[in-house]
Coordinates of C-alpha atoms in Angstrom, one line a residue:
X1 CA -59.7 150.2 -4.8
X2 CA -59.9 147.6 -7.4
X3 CA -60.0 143.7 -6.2
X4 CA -57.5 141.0 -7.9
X5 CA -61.0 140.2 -10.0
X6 CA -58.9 142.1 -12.5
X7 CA -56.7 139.0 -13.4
X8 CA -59.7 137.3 -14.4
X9 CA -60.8 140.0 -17.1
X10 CA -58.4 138.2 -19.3
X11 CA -60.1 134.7 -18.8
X12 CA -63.2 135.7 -20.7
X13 CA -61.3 136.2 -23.4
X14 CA -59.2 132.7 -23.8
X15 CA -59.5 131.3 -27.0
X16 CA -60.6 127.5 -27.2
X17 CA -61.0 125.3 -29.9
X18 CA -64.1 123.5 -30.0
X19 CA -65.4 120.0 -31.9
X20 CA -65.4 121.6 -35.5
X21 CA -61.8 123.0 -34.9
X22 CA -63.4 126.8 -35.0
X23 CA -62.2 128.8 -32.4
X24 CA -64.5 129.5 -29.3
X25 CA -64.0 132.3 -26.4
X26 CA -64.1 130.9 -23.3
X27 CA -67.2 131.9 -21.3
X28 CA -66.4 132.6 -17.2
X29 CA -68.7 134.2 -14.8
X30 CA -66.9 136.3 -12.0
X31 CA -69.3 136.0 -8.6
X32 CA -68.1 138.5 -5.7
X33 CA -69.3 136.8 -2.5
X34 CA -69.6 139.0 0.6
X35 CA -67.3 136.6 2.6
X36 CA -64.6 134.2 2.1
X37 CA -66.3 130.5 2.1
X38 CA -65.0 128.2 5.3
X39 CA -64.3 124.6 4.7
X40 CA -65.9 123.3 1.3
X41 CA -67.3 120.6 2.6
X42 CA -70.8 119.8 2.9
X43 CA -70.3 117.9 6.3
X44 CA -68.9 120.7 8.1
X45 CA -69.4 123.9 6.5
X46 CA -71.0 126.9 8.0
X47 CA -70.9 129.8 5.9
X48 CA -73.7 131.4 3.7
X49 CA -71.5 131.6 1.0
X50 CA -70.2 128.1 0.7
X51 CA -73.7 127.4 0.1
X52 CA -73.2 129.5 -2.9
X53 CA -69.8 127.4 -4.1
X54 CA -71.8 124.4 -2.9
X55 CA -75.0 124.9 -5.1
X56 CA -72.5 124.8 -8.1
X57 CA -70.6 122.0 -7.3
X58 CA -73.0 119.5 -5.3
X59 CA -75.7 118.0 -6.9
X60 CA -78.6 117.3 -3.8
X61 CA -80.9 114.7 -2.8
X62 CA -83.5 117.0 -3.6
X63 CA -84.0 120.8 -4.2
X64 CA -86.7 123.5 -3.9
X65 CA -88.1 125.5 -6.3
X66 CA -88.9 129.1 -6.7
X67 CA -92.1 128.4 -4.7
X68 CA -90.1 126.9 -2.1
X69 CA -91.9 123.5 -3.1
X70 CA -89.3 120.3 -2.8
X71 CA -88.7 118.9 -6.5
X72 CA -86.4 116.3 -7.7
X73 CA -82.5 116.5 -7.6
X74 CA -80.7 112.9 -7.2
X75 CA -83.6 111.6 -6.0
X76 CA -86.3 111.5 -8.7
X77 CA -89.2 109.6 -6.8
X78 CA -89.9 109.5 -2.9
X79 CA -92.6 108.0 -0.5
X80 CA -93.1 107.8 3.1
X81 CA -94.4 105.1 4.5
X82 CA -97.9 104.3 6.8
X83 CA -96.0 105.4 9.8
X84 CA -93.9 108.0 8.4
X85 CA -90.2 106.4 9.8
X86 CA -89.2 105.3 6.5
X87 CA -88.6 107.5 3.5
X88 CA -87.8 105.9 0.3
X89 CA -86.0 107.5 -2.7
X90 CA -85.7 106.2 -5.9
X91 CA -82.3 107.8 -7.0
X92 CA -81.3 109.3 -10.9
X93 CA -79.5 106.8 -13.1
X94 CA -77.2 107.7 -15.2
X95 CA -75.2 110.3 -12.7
X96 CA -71.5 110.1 -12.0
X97 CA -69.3 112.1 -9.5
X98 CA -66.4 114.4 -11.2
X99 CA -63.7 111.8 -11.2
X100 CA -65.7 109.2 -12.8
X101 CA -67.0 107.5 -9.8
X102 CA -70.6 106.0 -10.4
X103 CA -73.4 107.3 -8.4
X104 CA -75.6 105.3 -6.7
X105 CA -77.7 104.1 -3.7
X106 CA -74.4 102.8 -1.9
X107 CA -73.2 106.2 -2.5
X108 CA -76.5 107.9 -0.4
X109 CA -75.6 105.8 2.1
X110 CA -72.0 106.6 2.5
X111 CA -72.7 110.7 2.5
X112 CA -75.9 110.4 5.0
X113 CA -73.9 107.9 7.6
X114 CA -70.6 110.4 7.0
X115 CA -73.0 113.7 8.0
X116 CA -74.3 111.2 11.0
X117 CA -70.6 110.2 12.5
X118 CA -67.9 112.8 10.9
X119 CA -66.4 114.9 14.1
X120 CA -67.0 118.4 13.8
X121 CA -70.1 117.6 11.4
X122 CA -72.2 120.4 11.4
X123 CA -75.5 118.2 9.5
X124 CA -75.6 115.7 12.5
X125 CA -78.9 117.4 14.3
X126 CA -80.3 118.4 11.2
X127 CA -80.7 114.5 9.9
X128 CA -80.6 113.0 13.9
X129 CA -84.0 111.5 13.1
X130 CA -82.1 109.0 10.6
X131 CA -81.4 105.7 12.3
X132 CA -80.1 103.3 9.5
X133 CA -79.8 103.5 5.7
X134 CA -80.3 100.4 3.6
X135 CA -79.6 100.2 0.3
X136 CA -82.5 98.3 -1.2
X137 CA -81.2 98.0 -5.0
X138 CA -78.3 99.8 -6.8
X139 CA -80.7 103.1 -7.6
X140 CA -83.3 102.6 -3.9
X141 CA -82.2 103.9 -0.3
X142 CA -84.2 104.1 2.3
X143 CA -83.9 105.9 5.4
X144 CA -85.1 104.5 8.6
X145 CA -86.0 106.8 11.1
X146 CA -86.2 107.0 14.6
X147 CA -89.3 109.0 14.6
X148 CA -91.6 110.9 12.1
X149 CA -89.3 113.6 11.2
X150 CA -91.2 117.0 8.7
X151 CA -88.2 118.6 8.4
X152 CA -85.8 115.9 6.5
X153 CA -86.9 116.1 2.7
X154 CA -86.2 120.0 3.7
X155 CA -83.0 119.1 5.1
X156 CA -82.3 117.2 2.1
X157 CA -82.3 120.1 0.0
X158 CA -79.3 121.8 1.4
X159 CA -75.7 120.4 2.5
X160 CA -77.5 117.4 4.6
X161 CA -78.8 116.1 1.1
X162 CA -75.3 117.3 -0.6
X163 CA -73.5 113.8 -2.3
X164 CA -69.8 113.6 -2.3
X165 CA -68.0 110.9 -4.3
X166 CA -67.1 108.2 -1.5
X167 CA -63.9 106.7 -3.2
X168 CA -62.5 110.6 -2.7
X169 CA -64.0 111.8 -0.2
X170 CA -62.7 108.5 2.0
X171 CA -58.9 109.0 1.1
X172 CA -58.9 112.3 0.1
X173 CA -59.0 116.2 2.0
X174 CA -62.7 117.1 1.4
X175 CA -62.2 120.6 2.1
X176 CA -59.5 121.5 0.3
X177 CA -60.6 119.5 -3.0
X178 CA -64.5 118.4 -2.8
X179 CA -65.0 115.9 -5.6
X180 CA -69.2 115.9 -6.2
X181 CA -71.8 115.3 -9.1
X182 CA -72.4 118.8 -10.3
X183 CA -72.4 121.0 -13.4
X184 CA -69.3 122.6 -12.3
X185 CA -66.5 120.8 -10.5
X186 CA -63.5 122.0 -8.0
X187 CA -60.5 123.6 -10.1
X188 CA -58.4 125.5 -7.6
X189 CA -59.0 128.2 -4.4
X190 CA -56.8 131.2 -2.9
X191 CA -57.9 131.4 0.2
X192 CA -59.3 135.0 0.7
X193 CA -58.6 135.3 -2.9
X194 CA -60.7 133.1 -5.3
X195 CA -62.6 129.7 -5.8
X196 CA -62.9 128.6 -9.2
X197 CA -65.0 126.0 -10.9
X198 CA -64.9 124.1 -14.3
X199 CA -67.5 123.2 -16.2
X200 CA -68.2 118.9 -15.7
X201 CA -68.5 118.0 -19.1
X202 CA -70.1 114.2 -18.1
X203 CA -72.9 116.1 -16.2
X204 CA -75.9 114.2 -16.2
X205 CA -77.9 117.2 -17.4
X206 CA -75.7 120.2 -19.5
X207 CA -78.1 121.8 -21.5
X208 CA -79.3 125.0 -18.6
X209 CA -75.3 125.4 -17.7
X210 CA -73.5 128.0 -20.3
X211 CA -70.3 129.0 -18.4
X212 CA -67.0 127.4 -18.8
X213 CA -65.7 128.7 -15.7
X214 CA -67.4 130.3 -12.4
X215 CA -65.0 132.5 -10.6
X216 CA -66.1 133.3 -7.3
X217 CA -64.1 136.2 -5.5
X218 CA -64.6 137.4 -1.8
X219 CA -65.0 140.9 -1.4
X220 CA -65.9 141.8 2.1
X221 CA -66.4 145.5 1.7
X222 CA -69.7 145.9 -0.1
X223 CA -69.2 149.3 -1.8
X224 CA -66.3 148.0 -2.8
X225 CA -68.4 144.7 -4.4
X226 CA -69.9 147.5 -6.0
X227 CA -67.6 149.2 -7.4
X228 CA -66.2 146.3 -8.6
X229 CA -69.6 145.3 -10.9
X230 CA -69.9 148.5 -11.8
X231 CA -66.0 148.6 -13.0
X232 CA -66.9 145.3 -15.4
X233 CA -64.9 143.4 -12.9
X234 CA -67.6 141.3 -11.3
X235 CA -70.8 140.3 -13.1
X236 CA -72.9 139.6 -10.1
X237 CA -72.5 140.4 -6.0
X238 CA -74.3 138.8 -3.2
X239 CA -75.6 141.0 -0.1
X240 CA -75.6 144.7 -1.3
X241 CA -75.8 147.1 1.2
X242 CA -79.3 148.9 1.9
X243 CA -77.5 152.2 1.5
X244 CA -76.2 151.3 -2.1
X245 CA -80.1 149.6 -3.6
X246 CA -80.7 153.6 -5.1
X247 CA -77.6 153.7 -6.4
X248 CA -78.3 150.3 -8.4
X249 CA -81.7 151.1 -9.4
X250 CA -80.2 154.0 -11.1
X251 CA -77.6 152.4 -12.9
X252 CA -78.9 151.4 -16.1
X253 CA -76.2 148.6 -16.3
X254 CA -77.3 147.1 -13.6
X255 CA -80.3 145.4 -12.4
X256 CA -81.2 144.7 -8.3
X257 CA -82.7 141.1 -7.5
X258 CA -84.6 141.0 -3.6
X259 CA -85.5 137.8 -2.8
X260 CA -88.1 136.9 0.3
X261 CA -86.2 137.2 3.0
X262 CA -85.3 133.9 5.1
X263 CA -82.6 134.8 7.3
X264 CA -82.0 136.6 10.4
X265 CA -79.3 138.5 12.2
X266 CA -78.7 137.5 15.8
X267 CA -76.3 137.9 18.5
X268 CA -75.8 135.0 20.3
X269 CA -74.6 134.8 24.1
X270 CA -72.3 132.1 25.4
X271 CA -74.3 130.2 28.4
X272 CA -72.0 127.0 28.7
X273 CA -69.7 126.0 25.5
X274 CA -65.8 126.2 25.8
X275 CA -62.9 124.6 27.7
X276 CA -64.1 125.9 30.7
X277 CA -67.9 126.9 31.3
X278 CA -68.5 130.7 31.4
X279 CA -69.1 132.4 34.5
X280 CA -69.8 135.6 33.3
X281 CA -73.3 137.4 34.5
X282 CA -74.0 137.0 30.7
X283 CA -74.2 133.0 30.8
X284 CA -75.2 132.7 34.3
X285 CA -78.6 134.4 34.3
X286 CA -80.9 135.5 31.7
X287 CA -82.2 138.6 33.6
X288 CA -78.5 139.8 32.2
X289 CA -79.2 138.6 28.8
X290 CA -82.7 140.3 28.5
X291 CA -81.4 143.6 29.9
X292 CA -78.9 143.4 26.8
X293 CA -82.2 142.9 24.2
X294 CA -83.5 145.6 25.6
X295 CA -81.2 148.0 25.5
X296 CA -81.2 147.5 21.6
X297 CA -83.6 149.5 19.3
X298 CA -84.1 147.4 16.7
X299 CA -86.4 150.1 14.9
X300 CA -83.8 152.7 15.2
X301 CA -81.2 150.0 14.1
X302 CA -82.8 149.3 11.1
X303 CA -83.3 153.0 10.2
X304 CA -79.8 154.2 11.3
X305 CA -78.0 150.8 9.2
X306 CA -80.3 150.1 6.3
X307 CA -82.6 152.9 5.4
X308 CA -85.7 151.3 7.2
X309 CA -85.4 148.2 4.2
X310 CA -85.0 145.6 6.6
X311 CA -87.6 144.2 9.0
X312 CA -87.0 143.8 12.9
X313 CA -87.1 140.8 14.7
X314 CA -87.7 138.7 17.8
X315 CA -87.5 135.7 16.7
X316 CA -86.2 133.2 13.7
X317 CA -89.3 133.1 11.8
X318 CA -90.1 136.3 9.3
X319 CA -93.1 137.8 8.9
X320 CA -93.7 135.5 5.6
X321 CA -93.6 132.3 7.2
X322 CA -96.5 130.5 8.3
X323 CA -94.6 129.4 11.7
X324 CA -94.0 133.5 12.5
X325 CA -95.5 134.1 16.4
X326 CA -97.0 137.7 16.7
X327 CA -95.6 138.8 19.5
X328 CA -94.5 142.6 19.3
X329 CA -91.0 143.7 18.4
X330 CA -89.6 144.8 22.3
X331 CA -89.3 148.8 22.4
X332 CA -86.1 149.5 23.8
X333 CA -86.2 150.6 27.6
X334 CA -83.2 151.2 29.0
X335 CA -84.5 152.1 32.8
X336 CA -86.1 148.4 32.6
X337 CA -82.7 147.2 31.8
X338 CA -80.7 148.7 34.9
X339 CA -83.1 147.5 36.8
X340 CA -82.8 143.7 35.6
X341 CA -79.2 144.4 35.9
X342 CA -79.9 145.6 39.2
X343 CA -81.7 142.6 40.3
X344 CA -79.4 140.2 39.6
X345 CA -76.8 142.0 41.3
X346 CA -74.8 143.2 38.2
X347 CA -72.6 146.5 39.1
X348 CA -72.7 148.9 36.0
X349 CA -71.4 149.0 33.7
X350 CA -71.0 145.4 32.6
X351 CA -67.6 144.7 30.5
X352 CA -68.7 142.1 28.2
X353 CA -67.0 141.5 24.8
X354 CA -68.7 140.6 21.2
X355 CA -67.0 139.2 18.4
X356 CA -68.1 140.5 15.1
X357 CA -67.3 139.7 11.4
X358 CA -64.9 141.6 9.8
X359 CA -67.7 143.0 7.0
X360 CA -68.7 147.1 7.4
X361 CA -72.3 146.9 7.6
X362 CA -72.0 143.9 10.3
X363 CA -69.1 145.9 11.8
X364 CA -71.7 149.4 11.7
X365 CA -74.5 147.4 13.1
X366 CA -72.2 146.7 16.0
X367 CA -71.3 149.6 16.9
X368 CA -74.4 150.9 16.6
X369 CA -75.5 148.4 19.2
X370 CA -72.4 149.4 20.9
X371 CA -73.4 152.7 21.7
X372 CA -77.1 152.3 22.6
X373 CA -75.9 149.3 25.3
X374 CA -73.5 152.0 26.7
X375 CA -76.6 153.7 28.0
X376 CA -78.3 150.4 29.3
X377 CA -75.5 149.3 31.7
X378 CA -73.2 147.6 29.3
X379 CA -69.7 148.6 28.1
X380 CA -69.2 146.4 25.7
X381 CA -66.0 145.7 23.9
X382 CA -66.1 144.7 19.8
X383 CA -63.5 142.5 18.0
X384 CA -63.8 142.3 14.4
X385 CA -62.4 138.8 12.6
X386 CA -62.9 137.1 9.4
X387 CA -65.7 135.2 9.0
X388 CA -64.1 132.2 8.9
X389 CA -62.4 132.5 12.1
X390 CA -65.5 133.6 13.6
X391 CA -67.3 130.4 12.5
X392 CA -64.1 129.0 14.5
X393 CA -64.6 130.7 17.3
X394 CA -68.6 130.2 18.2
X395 CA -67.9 126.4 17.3
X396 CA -65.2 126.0 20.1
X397 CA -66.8 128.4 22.5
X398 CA -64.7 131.3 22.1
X399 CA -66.5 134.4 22.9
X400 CA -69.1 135.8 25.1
X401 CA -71.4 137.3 22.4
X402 CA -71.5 137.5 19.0
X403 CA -73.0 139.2 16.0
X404 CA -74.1 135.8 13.9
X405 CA -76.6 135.8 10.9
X406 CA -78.3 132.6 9.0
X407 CA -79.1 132.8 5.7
X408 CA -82.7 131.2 6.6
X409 CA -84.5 127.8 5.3
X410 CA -88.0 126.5 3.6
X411 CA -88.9 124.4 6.6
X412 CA -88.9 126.4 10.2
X413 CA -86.8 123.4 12.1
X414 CA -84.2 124.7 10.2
X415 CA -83.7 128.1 11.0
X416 CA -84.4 126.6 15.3
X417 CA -83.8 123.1 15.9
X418 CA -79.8 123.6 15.6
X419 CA -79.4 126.7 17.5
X420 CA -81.8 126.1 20.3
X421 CA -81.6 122.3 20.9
X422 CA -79.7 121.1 23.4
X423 CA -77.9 118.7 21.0
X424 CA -77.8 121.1 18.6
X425 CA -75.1 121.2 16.2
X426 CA -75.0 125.0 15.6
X427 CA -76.0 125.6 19.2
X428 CA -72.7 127.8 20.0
X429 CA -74.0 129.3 23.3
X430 CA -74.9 125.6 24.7
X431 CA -78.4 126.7 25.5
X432 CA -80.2 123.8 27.1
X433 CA -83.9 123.8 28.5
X434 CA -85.4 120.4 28.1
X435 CA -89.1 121.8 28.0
X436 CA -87.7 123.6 24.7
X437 CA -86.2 120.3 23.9
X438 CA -89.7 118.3 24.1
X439 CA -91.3 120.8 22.2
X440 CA -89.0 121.2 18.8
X441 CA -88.8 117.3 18.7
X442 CA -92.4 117.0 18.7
X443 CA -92.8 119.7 15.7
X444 CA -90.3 117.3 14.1
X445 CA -93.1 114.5 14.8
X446 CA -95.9 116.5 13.6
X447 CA -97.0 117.1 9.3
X448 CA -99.7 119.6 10.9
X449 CA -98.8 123.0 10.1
X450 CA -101.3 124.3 13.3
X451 CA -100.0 121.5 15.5
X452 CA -96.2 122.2 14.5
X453 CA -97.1 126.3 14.9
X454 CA -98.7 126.3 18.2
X455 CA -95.3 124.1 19.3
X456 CA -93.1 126.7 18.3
X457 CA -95.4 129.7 19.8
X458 CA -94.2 127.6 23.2
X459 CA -90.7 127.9 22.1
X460 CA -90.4 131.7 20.9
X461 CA -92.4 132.7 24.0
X462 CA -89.9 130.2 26.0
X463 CA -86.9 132.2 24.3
X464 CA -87.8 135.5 25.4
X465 CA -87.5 134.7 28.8
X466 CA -84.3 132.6 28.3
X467 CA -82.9 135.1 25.8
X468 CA -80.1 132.8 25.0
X469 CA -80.0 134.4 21.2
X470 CA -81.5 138.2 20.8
X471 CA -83.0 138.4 17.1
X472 CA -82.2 141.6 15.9
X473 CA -83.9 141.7 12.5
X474 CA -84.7 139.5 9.2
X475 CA -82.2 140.7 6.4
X476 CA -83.2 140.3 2.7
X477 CA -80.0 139.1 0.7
X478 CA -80.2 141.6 -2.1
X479 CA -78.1 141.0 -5.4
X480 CA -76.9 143.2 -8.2
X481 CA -76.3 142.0 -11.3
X482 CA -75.0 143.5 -14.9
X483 CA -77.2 143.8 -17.4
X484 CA -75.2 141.3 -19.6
X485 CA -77.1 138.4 -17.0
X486 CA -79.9 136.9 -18.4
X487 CA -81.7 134.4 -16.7
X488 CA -80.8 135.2 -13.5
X489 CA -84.1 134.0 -10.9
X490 CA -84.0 135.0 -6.9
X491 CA -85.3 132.2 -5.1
X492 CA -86.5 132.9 -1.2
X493 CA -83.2 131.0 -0.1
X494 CA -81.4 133.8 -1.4
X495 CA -78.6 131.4 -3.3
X496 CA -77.0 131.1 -6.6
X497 CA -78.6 128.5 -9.2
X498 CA -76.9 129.0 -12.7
X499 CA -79.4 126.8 -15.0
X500 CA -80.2 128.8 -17.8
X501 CA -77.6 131.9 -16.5
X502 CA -76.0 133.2 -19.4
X503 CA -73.8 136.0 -20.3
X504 CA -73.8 138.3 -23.4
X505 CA -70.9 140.2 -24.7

């Protein structure tokens, strides 16, 4: 099965005429992304993959580097002040958005109060510690806070710190034309098909960025991604499958990139979002919700699913983070679970349903999961949908559990504060304990790593009695790339970054 990347074979070979009249070939990079981005914009989007898209075609506040140290994007200077509720930046001169729109501290000030106020705005708890912005001078912005907050430069480095051009973005559909500062800007999308990129020829910085065009092509099935790179089709693929790293290894035309993993694969249960609140045992008492973590065996799932290369998980924070808790991974016990079932009056089996994305190895680790709850008291339904749709779905409330994953960030706030919090913006199951609440606002509060870990020790060890999200394991984004990619560098956030990417013939 060959994807439509085929159409695209033909692009690399365009002939354009450059400056001196001689004739140049047209340089595209062809990107097959494991899902089909949801809306491309910063504000609202969800998925892993727009990230991808995003990284391209939004400049940032600031970024990280391979260390996951902050360094400058936009911003080229920043200070805190005495107190730490002011953070100053001291923006890049010289920048300008794709249609020609100037950059500037009025510009800052626009995106950060949009991510505060937009409906639907998925950034709103990540930057909730931001009171005001004033705009000191045309290149100085300073964010007033309502309390010392660790996590925002962090937060800045992603889609909270992502600039949009105003003038667009205020008249204009966001998602279905994004018009930001970066190397590449927005040239067209197929939904489920292909987003493609053009290189911005008034980027502020051009020398690292060597493509004329970045074509990036969903392709859900990962052998299929594959298949595709190894055809010549695709010159680099997100998220291969554990089962397929031996077969690139061997492949001399291809080399494998594993980053640190950051991420994690939950499933999340619905306690109290939707229409109408749920009233299944599920969301009405977590001895329900434990029974269905222990009926999993995340050891055998990580053997069965991916060749024992991932690492299991009861919690958001891996293994290499300094925040990680060390509390053992649960061993599954199935006569513990009938009894909790038992106890809170639950006749077996259960019929509970979880909505899964439409991708194999998410749709393999649910059935896997499937089978071993059948055994534990639960019969439990799958639906497979497109990512997209699923993103939909745990937004509105629409489920009772689902498989969901998160690509993982530098700073431990963001891989908890928006699922867990009760004002949460990713918090899809409504979970709400105001203890937990206390405590991930005060590690907001709180520069001191020991002070900040011993605050989120009280929240894991909270968790695992609430069980309103069961961790299943931390899952290492792997790419493969052809050999033709030079320059190509993995960072621990598991995205895309093209400076100094190129592509031989």
């Amino acid at each position: 099965m060959k994807i439509c990347a085929r159409f695209f074979l033909g692009l690399s070979g365009l002939i354009l005429l450059g400056a001196s009249g001689i004739a140049q070939a047209e340089t595209v990079l062809r990107v097959g992304l494991s899902s089909d981005p949801d809306q491309l914009d910063p504000a609202t989007s969800r998925s892993y993959t727009g990230r991808f898209v995003f990284n391209a075609l939004c400049d940032r506040l600031v970024d990280i580097d391979a260390h996951l140290d902050i360094v400058p994007g936009l911003a080229t200077q920043w200070s805190w002040s005495a107190d730490n509720k002011a953070l100053t930046l001291r923006l890049r001169q010289g920048v300008v958005f794709h249609d020609g729109e100037k950059f500037d501290a009025a510009a800052v000030k626009y995106n950060i109060e949009r991510d505060l106020t937009l409906p639907g705005s998925t950034r709103k708890s990540e930057i909730s510690s931001v009171s005001s912005v004033e705009v000191v001078d045309p290149y100085t912005v300073v964010l007033h806070l309502k309390n010392p907050d660790a996590a925002l430069l962090s937060q800045l480095t992603d889609r909270a710190g992502a600039m949009l051009a105003p003038g667009a973005t205020a008249k204009g559909n966001v998602a279905a034309h994004p018009v930001c500062s970066g190397p590449y800007q927005f040239d067209s999308r197929v939904q489920q098909d292909r987003i493609v990129l053009t290189k911005f020829n008034q980027y502020w910085n051009p020398k690292p960025y060597h493509f004329d065009r970045v074509v990036f092509l969903p392709v859900p099935d990962a052998s299929v991604r594959l298949a595709n790179l190894r055809a010549g089709d695709l010159d680099l693929i997100d998220w291969v499958s554990a089962s397929d790293v031996g077969t690139v290894t061997s492949d001399s035309h291809l080399t494998l990139a594993k980053p640190t993993p950051l991420g994690y694969m939950s499933v999340v249960f619905n306690i109290g979002n939707g229409q109408n609140k749920p009233t299944s045992p599920l969301a009405a008492d977590a001895r329900v919700r434990q029974a269905f973590s222990l009926g999993i065996d995340r050891q055998a799932l990580n053997q069965v699913v991916f060749a024992g290369q991932y690492t299991p998980a009861n919690q958001p924070f891996t293994d290499a983070s300094p925040y990680h808790v060390p509390l053992p991974i649960p061993s599954r016990d199935v006569a513990k679970a009938k009894a909790l079932l038992a106890s809170a009056g639950v006749t077996s089996p259960l019929h509970v349903t979880m909505v899964v994305p439409n991708e194999p190895v998410a749709q393999q680790v649910a059935q896997v999961i499937q089978s071993m709850e059948a055994e534990a008291g639960f019969d439990v339904s799958l639906q497979m949908t497109e990512h997209a749709t699923l993103l939909s779905r745990l937004s509105s409330g629409d489920f009772q559990l689902a498989l969901s994953s998160w690509s993982g960030r530098p700073d431990p706030d963001g891989d908890i504060y928006s699922f867990i919090s009760s004002h949460g913006a990713l918090n899809d199951g409504r979970y709400s304990n105001e203890q937990v609440d206390k405590w991930l606002l005060a590690a907001r509060q709180i520069n001191n790593q020991d002070q900040r870990k011993a605050l989120y020790t009280n929240v894991v060890r909270q968790l695992q009695i609430d069980m309103p999200v069961a961790y299943l394991y931390f899952e290492p984004r792997i790419f493969a790339i052809s050999a033709k990619v030079k320059g190509f560098v993995p960072y621990p956030d598991a995205l895309l970054r093209l400076a100094d990417v190129t592509l031989s013939q």
